[in-house]
Coordinates of C-alpha atoms in Angstrom, one line a residue:
Chain M
M1478 CA 0.0 0.0 0.0
K1479 CA 1.6 3.3 -1.1
F1480 CA 2.6 5.6 1.8
V1481 CA 2.4 2.7 4.2
T1482 CA 4.6 -0.2 3.2
E1483 CA 7.7 1.9 2.6
Y1484 CA 7.6 3.1 6.2
R1485 CA 7.6 -0.4 7.6
D1486 CA 11.0 -1.6 6.3
A1487 CA 12.7 -3.7 9.1
E1488 CA 16.2 -3.1 8.0
A1489 CA 15.7 0.7 7.8
A1490 CA 14.2 0.5 11.3
R1491 CA 17.2 -1.3 12.7
R1492 CA 19.6 1.2 11.2
T1493 CA 17.6 4.1 12.6
A1494 CA 17.6 2.5 16.0
A1495 CA 21.4 2.1 15.8
A1496 CA 21.7 5.8 14.8
L1497 CA 19.5 6.6 17.8
A1498 CA 21.7 4.5 20.2
R1499 CA 24.8 6.4 19.0
L1500 CA 23.1 9.7 19.6
T1501 CA 21.9 8.9 23.1
T1502 CA 24.3 9.8 26.0
R1503 CA 21.8 10.0 28.8
P1504 CA 18.4 8.5 29.8
W1505 CA 15.4 10.4 28.4
T1506 CA 11.7 9.9 28.9
I1507 CA 9.4 10.7 26.0
M1508 CA 5.7 10.5 25.8
E1509 CA 3.8 9.6 22.6
V1510 CA 0.5 11.4 23.0
C1511 CA -1.6 9.5 20.5
G1512 CA -3.1 6.1 21.3
G1513 CA -2.7 5.1 17.6
Q1514 CA 1.1 5.5 18.1
T1515 CA 1.0 3.5 21.3
H1516 CA -0.7 0.7 19.4
A1517 CA 1.9 0.8 16.6
I1518 CA 4.8 1.0 19.0
L1519 CA 3.8 -2.2 20.8
K1520 CA 2.5 -4.0 17.6
F1521 CA 5.8 -3.5 15.7
G1522 CA 8.0 -3.7 18.8
V1523 CA 9.4 -0.2 18.3
D1524 CA 10.0 0.0 22.1
Q1525 CA 12.2 -3.1 21.9
L1526 CA 14.5 -1.5 19.3
L1527 CA 15.3 1.5 21.5
P1528 CA 18.5 2.0 23.4
P1529 CA 18.1 1.1 27.1
G1530 CA 18.2 4.8 28.2
I1531 CA 15.1 5.8 26.2
T1532 CA 11.8 5.3 28.0
L1533 CA 8.5 5.8 26.1
I1534 CA 5.4 6.5 28.2
H1535 CA 2.0 6.3 26.7
G1536 CA -0.1 9.4 26.8
P1537 CA -3.8 10.2 27.1
G1538 CA -4.5 10.2 23.3
C1539 CA -7.3 7.7 23.2
P1540 CA -10.6 9.5 23.2
V1541 CA -12.4 6.3 24.1
C1542 CA -10.2 6.0 27.2
V1543 CA -10.7 9.5 28.5
T1544 CA -14.5 9.8 28.0
P1545 CA -15.8 10.1 31.6
V1546 CA -18.1 7.4 33.0
E1547 CA -21.0 10.0 33.3
L1548 CA -21.1 10.4 29.5
I1549 CA -21.1 6.6 29.0
D1550 CA -24.0 6.5 31.5
K1551 CA -25.8 9.2 29.5
A1552 CA -25.2 7.3 26.3
T1553 CA -26.6 4.0 27.7
E1554 CA -29.6 5.9 29.1
V1555 CA -30.4 7.6 25.7
A1556 CA -29.6 4.4 23.7
A1557 CA -32.1 2.4 25.7
R1558 CA -35.0 4.6 24.7
P1559 CA -37.4 2.8 22.2
E1560 CA -37.6 5.8 19.8
V1561 CA -33.8 6.1 19.5
I1562 CA -31.3 4.7 17.0
F1563 CA -28.0 5.2 18.8
C1564 CA -25.0 5.4 16.4
S1565 CA -21.4 5.2 17.6
F1566 CA -17.9 4.2 16.6
G1567 CA -17.4 0.6 17.5
D1568 CA -14.8 1.2 20.2
M1569 CA -17.3 2.9 22.5
L1570 CA -19.6 -0.1 22.8
R1571 CA -17.6 -2.0 25.4
V1572 CA -16.6 0.9 27.6
P1573 CA -18.0 0.2 31.0
G1574 CA -20.5 2.7 32.5
T1575 CA -21.5 2.7 36.1
R1576 CA -23.9 -0.2 35.5
V1577 CA -23.9 -1.2 31.9
D1578 CA -22.1 -0.6 28.6
L1579 CA -23.6 0.1 25.1
F1580 CA -23.2 -3.6 24.1
S1581 CA -25.5 -4.7 26.9
V1582 CA -28.1 -2.1 25.9
K1583 CA -27.9 -3.5 22.4
A1584 CA -28.2 -7.0 23.7
S1585 CA -31.3 -6.1 25.7
G1586 CA -33.0 -4.7 22.6
G1587 CA -31.7 -1.2 22.2
D1588 CA -31.1 -0.1 18.6
V1589 CA -27.3 0.6 18.9
R1590 CA -25.5 0.7 15.6
I1591 CA -21.8 0.9 14.8
V1592 CA -21.0 3.4 12.1
Y1593 CA -17.7 4.2 10.3
S1594 CA -18.4 7.9 9.9
P1595 CA -20.8 10.4 11.6
L1596 CA -22.0 11.1 8.0
D1597 CA -23.5 7.6 8.0
A1598 CA -25.5 8.6 11.0
V1599 CA -26.9 11.6 9.1
T1600 CA -27.9 9.3 6.2
I1601 CA -29.7 7.0 8.7
A1602 CA -31.5 10.1 10.2
R1603 CA -32.5 11.3 6.7
D1604 CA -33.8 7.8 5.7
T1605 CA -35.6 7.2 9.1
P1606 CA -37.6 10.4 9.8
E1607 CA -39.9 8.6 12.3
R1608 CA -37.0 7.7 14.7
E1609 CA -34.6 9.8 16.7
V1610 CA -31.0 9.3 15.6
V1611 CA -28.3 10.1 18.1
F1612 CA -24.6 10.1 17.3
F1613 CA -22.0 9.7 20.1
A1614 CA -19.5 12.4 19.0
V1615 CA -16.3 11.4 20.7
G1616 CA -12.8 12.2 19.5
F1617 CA -9.9 14.5 19.4
E1618 CA -9.3 17.3 16.8
T1619 CA -8.8 14.7 14.1
T1620 CA -12.4 13.6 14.4
A1621 CA -13.9 17.1 14.8
P1622 CA -14.1 17.9 11.1
A1623 CA -16.1 14.8 10.4
N1624 CA -18.4 15.4 13.3
A1625 CA -18.8 19.1 12.4
M1626 CA -19.6 18.2 8.8
A1627 CA -22.3 15.8 10.0
L1628 CA -23.9 18.6 12.0
Y1629 CA -23.5 21.1 9.2
Q1630 CA -25.2 18.7 6.8
A1631 CA -28.0 17.8 9.3
R1632 CA -28.7 21.5 9.8
R1633 CA -28.7 22.1 6.1
L1634 CA -31.1 19.2 5.5
G1635 CA -33.3 20.5 8.3
L1636 CA -33.1 17.1 10.1
A1637 CA -35.2 17.5 13.3
N1638 CA -34.6 13.9 14.3
F1639 CA -30.8 14.1 14.5
S1640 CA -28.7 15.0 17.6
V1641 CA -25.3 14.4 19.1
L1642 CA -23.9 13.4 22.5
V1643 CA -20.7 15.4 22.5
A1644 CA -17.6 14.1 24.3
H1645 CA -14.9 16.0 22.2
V1646 CA -11.5 16.6 23.8
L1647 CA -8.5 18.6 22.8
V1648 CA -4.8 17.6 22.9
P1649 CA -2.8 20.7 23.9
P1650 CA -4.6 21.3 27.2
A1651 CA -4.0 17.7 28.2
M1652 CA -0.3 18.0 27.4
E1653 CA -0.1 21.1 29.6
A1654 CA -1.9 19.3 32.4
I1655 CA 0.7 16.5 32.2
L1656 CA 3.6 19.0 32.2
R1657 CA 2.1 20.9 35.2
A1658 CA 1.6 17.8 37.4
P1659 CA 4.1 17.6 40.3
D1660 CA 4.9 13.9 39.4
N1661 CA 5.5 14.7 35.7
R1662 CA 8.3 12.6 34.1
V1663 CA 7.9 13.7 30.5
Q1664 CA 10.9 15.4 28.9
G1665 CA 9.8 15.4 25.3
F1666 CA 6.7 14.7 23.3
L1667 CA 5.8 13.0 20.1
A1668 CA 2.8 15.1 19.0
A1669 CA -0.1 13.4 17.2
G1670 CA 0.3 13.6 13.5
H1671 CA -3.4 13.5 12.5
V1672 CA -4.5 16.0 15.2
C1673 CA -1.8 18.4 13.7
T1674 CA -3.0 17.6 10.2
V1675 CA -6.2 19.3 11.2
M1676 CA -5.0 22.0 13.6
G1677 CA -1.5 22.7 12.4
T1678 CA 1.5 23.1 14.8
T1679 CA 1.4 26.7 16.0
E1680 CA -0.5 26.0 19.2
Y1681 CA 2.4 23.8 20.4
E1682 CA 5.0 26.5 20.0
P1683 CA 4.1 28.3 23.3
I1684 CA 4.0 24.9 25.1
A1685 CA 7.5 24.0 23.9
R1686 CA 8.8 27.4 25.0
R1687 CA 7.0 27.6 28.4
Y1688 CA 7.9 24.1 29.6
R1689 CA 11.1 23.8 27.7
V1690 CA 10.1 20.5 26.0
P1691 CA 10.8 19.4 22.5
I1692 CA 7.6 18.6 20.6
V1693 CA 8.0 16.5 17.5
V1694 CA 5.0 16.0 15.2
T1695 CA 5.2 12.3 14.3
G1696 CA 3.4 9.9 12.0
F1697 CA 2.1 6.4 12.6
E1698 CA 4.3 3.9 10.8
P1699 CA 7.3 2.3 12.6
L1700 CA 9.9 4.3 10.7
D1701 CA 7.9 7.6 11.3
I1702 CA 7.9 6.8 15.0
L1703 CA 11.6 6.0 15.1
Q1704 CA 12.4 9.1 13.2
G1705 CA 10.2 11.2 15.6
I1706 CA 12.0 9.7 18.6
H1707 CA 15.4 10.3 16.9
A1708 CA 14.5 14.0 16.3
C1709 CA 13.2 14.4 19.9
V1710 CA 16.4 12.8 21.4
R1711 CA 18.6 15.0 19.2
Q1712 CA 16.8 18.1 20.6
L1713 CA 17.1 16.8 24.2
E1714 CA 20.8 16.0 23.7
E1715 CA 21.5 19.4 22.2
G1716 CA 19.4 21.3 24.9
R1717 CA 16.8 22.5 22.4
A1718 CA 13.0 22.7 22.9
E1719 CA 11.3 23.3 19.6
V1720 CA 8.3 22.2 17.6
E1721 CA 9.6 20.1 14.8
N1722 CA 7.5 18.5 12.1
R1723 CA 8.5 15.0 11.1
Y1724 CA 5.2 14.2 9.4
A1725 CA 5.4 16.8 6.8
R1726 CA 3.8 14.6 4.1
S1727 CA 0.5 15.3 5.9
V1728 CA 1.0 18.1 8.3
R1729 CA 1.4 21.8 7.3
R1730 CA 2.2 24.4 9.9
E1731 CA -1.1 26.2 9.5
G1732 CA -3.1 22.9 9.4
N1733 CA -6.3 22.5 7.4
R1734 CA -7.9 26.0 7.5
Q1735 CA -11.1 24.8 5.8
A1736 CA -11.5 22.1 8.6
Q1737 CA -10.7 24.6 11.3
S1738 CA -13.3 27.1 10.0
L1739 CA -16.0 24.3 9.9
I1740 CA -15.1 23.3 13.5
R1741 CA -15.4 26.9 14.7
Q1742 CA -18.9 27.2 13.1
V1743 CA -20.2 24.1 14.9
F1744 CA -18.1 23.8 18.1
R1745 CA -16.8 26.1 20.9
V1746 CA -14.1 25.4 23.5
V1747 CA -15.5 24.2 26.9
P1748 CA -14.1 22.7 30.1
R1749 CA -14.2 18.9 30.0
R1750 CA -13.8 16.1 32.5
W1751 CA -11.3 13.4 31.5
R1752 CA -11.8 9.9 32.8
G1753 CA -9.3 9.2 35.6
V1754 CA -7.8 12.7 35.3
G1755 CA -10.6 15.1 36.3
E1756 CA -11.7 18.4 34.8
I1757 CA -9.3 20.3 32.6
P1758 CA -10.2 23.9 31.7
A1759 CA -10.8 24.6 28.0
S1760 CA -10.0 21.0 27.1
G1761 CA -13.1 20.0 25.1
L1762 CA -15.5 21.1 22.5
G1763 CA -19.3 21.7 22.9
L1764 CA -21.9 22.9 20.5
T1765 CA -22.1 26.6 19.5
E1766 CA -25.4 28.5 20.0
A1767 CA -26.2 28.0 16.3
Y1768 CA -26.1 24.2 16.8
A1769 CA -27.6 24.0 20.4
A1770 CA -30.8 22.4 19.0
F1771 CA -28.7 19.3 18.1
D1772 CA -27.6 18.7 21.7
A1773 CA -28.8 15.2 22.7
E1774 CA -28.2 15.9 26.4
A1775 CA -30.8 18.7 26.4
R1776 CA -33.1 16.8 24.1
F1777 CA -33.3 13.7 26.2
G1778 CA -33.0 15.4 29.6
V1779 CA -29.7 13.9 30.7
A1780 CA -27.7 17.1 31.1
G1781 CA -25.7 17.9 34.2
S1782 CA -22.7 16.2 35.9
R1783 CA -22.7 13.2 38.1
P1784 CA -20.2 12.0 40.7
E1785 CA -17.8 9.3 39.6
A1786 CA -17.9 6.0 41.5
P1787 CA -14.6 4.9 43.0
S1788 CA -12.9 2.1 41.1
E1789 CA -9.9 -0.2 41.4
C1790 CA -8.8 1.0 37.9
I1791 CA -5.6 3.1 37.8
S1792 CA -6.3 4.4 34.2
G1793 CA -5.8 8.0 35.4
E1794 CA -2.1 7.3 36.3
I1795 CA -1.7 5.2 33.1
L1796 CA -3.1 8.1 31.0
R1797 CA -0.7 10.6 32.6
G1798 CA 2.2 8.2 32.1
V1799 CA 2.9 7.9 35.8
K1800 CA 2.4 4.1 35.8
K1801 CA 2.7 1.4 33.2
P1802 CA -0.2 -1.1 32.7
M1803 CA 1.8 -4.0 34.2
E1804 CA 2.1 -2.1 37.5
C1805 CA -1.6 -2.4 38.0
P1806 CA -2.5 -5.4 40.3
A1807 CA -5.7 -6.0 38.3
F1808 CA -3.9 -6.2 34.9
G1809 CA -4.6 -9.4 33.0
T1810 CA -6.4 -10.9 36.0
R1811 CA -9.4 -9.0 37.2
C1812 CA -9.1 -6.7 34.2
T1813 CA -9.0 -8.0 30.6
P1814 CA -10.3 -6.8 27.3
E1815 CA -13.3 -9.2 27.7
H1816 CA -14.0 -7.9 31.2
P1817 CA -12.4 -4.4 31.4
L1818 CA -12.4 -2.4 34.6
G1819 CA -11.5 0.7 32.7
A1820 CA -11.4 2.2 29.3
T1821 CA -7.6 1.8 28.8
M1822 CA -8.3 -1.9 28.6
V1823 CA -11.2 -1.5 26.1
S1824 CA -10.0 0.4 23.1
S1825 CA -7.3 -1.2 21.0
E1826 CA -5.5 2.2 21.4
G1827 CA -5.6 2.0 25.1
A1828 CA -2.2 1.3 26.7
C1829 CA -3.6 -1.5 28.8
A1830 CA -5.2 -3.3 25.9
A1831 CA -2.1 -2.9 23.7
Y1832 CA 0.1 -4.4 26.5
Y1833 CA -2.4 -7.2 27.0
R1834 CA -2.3 -8.0 23.3
Y1835 CA 1.4 -7.6 22.6
R1836 CA 3.3 -7.9 25.8
R1837 CA 1.4 -10.3 28.1
A1838 CA 3.8 -13.2 27.3
T1839 CA 6.7 -11.2 28.6
A1840 CA 4.8 -9.7 31.4
A1841 CA 4.7 -12.8 33.6
P1842 CA 6.6 -12.1 36.9
V1843 CA 10.1 -13.7 36.8
Q1844 CA 10.4 -16.5 39.4
S1845 CA 13.6 -16.6 41.2
S1846 CA 14.9 -20.2 41.6
Chain C
M447 CA -9.3 6.6 17.2
C448 CA -7.3 9.1 15.1
L449 CA -6.4 6.3 12.7
A450 CA -6.4 7.8 9.3
V451 CA -5.5 6.0 6.1
P452 CA -4.0 7.1 2.8
G453 CA -6.0 6.5 -0.3
Q454 CA -6.1 7.7 -3.9
I455 CA -9.0 9.7 -5.3
L456 CA -10.6 7.9 -8.3
S457 CA -13.4 10.3 -9.0
V458 CA -15.1 13.5 -7.6
S459 CA -18.7 14.5 -7.6
G460 CA -20.7 17.5 -6.5
D461 CA -20.2 21.3 -7.1
D462 CA -20.8 22.8 -3.7
P463 CA -17.2 22.9 -2.1
L464 CA -18.6 21.8 1.3
L465 CA -20.6 18.9 0.0
R466 CA -18.2 17.5 -2.6
T467 CA -17.5 13.8 -2.3
A468 CA -14.9 11.5 -3.8
R469 CA -14.6 7.8 -4.5
V470 CA -11.3 6.9 -2.8
S471 CA -9.4 3.6 -3.3
F472 CA -7.6 2.3 -0.2
A473 CA -5.3 -0.4 -1.8
G474 CA -8.3 -1.5 -3.9
V475 CA -11.1 -1.1 -1.3
V476 CA -13.2 1.9 -2.6
K477 CA -15.2 4.1 -0.2
E478 CA -17.2 7.3 -0.6
V479 CA -15.4 10.2 1.3
S480 CA -16.3 13.8 2.0
L481 CA -14.0 16.4 0.3
G482 CA -15.7 19.2 2.3
C483 CA -12.4 20.2 4.0
L484 CA -10.2 19.8 0.9
P485 CA -11.5 22.1 -1.8
E486 CA -8.3 21.8 -3.8
A487 CA -8.2 18.0 -3.9
G488 CA -8.7 16.3 -7.3
V489 CA -8.6 13.0 -9.1
G490 CA -5.2 11.2 -8.7
D491 CA -4.4 12.9 -5.4
Y492 CA -3.5 10.7 -2.4
V493 CA -5.4 11.9 0.7
I494 CA -5.4 11.1 4.4
V495 CA -8.9 10.0 5.4
H496 CA -10.4 9.7 8.9
A497 CA -14.1 8.8 9.7
G498 CA -15.2 9.4 6.2
M499 CA -13.5 12.8 5.9
A500 CA -10.5 13.6 3.7
L501 CA -8.1 15.7 5.9
S502 CA -5.0 16.4 3.8
I503 CA -3.4 15.8 0.4
L504 CA -0.2 13.8 0.9
D505 CA 2.9 15.7 -0.3
Q506 CA 4.8 13.2 -2.5
E507 CA 8.1 15.2 -2.2
E508 CA 7.9 15.2 1.7
A509 CA 7.0 11.5 1.7
A510 CA 10.1 10.7 -0.2
Q511 CA 12.2 13.1 1.9
V512 CA 11.5 11.0 5.1
L513 CA 13.0 8.0 3.4
R514 CA 16.0 9.9 2.2
D515 CA 16.6 11.3 5.7
L516 CA 16.6 7.8 7.1
E517 CA 19.1 6.6 4.4
Q518 CA 21.3 9.5 5.4
L519 CA 21.2 8.5 9.1
A520 CA 22.1 5.0 8.1
A521 CA 24.9 6.2 5.8
L522 CA 26.4 8.1 8.8
L523 CA 26.4 4.8 10.6
D524 CA 28.0 2.6 8.0
P525 CA 30.4 4.7 5.8
P526 CA 30.8 3.0 2.4
E527 CA 33.8 0.8 1.8
P528 CA 36.7 2.9 0.4
P529 CA 37.6 1.9 -3.1
A530 CA 40.4 -0.7 -3.2

């Protein structure tokens, strides 16, 4: 596949790793923000190619993982209503709410449908005017253009039976929250290539300056990731802290202006609660006044916040990179992808699920003889 | 979630820039994709697609540059054999 295969060459990966080893004189801790990168790192064993001093920690860039329980509860409540067709990306269906997940709502007769694009939900709404169609609009900046386009089209078509449950989150405020935390270990970031494809790279410049961290915009194939790490380590070794674009085949400094303008029409920046992390100011998107009529929380009377029940899950520490999945006592025993305690075990992009899938064999405790 | 895949535009339909769509081939699998955020995209372009939305046109020159940069890193590591 063009633009994919050539970035998976094993020999080139080994050579890049050797160049990285030569460059590294001290230990460094780097966070890849995006869950898609976490998945690729573990799948292709990128972490195992790195020199011993380089530690990768896995960031909060999995929207499924950071969606708070209260929103899952709202989703299951709305999805259970007989008049509703509830549309969602597949990842969300197994995320545990306080009592049930969307899969169990579907199993007990709820009309829950997995869609590939929010635009498919608009088509369902247009073709099924007698039912209420609700789309679960989760995602980072990457997904915001598609969700904004769905709302733009629904409004243009005058669809009175379409609404969205919005759980949109933004990457830069989360990076700042990580950097501000007293237990922060992150010295450099790999920034999420597709988020930057939409938003550009300028909003990262003040973060790099203020916290003196290199931020390297990175792609998703093994060679992209190795090159991103190499660029980040080079900056750290040279004492620089700059925004550097290593995914220039897709990312332009200004981003996609058309997409940004569409997002601004439909969404505004709001405070949002992140699962396991808490509320982060100005870290999410909600609907603008012009699109308020499409708010599913208001339409179905589920607005307002609810307290989060205590849980054994340490996903908050995982998402901030303070702990690795294997340090959780429930990992692989009481918490598995089939019976997840928290969302980082649900989504394939969650750090716990990725470790469960690719590192479980090596995770067994070593018995001393 | 932010998984986005490169594909090539086979055909374009619609006139309204926000409502234009394209048939995009992902290594042979063809899907209908919105071009509403890429008014400049046309047939033959490789685009990055996420959740049914094309987000950027892949820059072929930059794509090749990454691979050249990597070769250069490797060359620094193993200098070519001096001629005998």
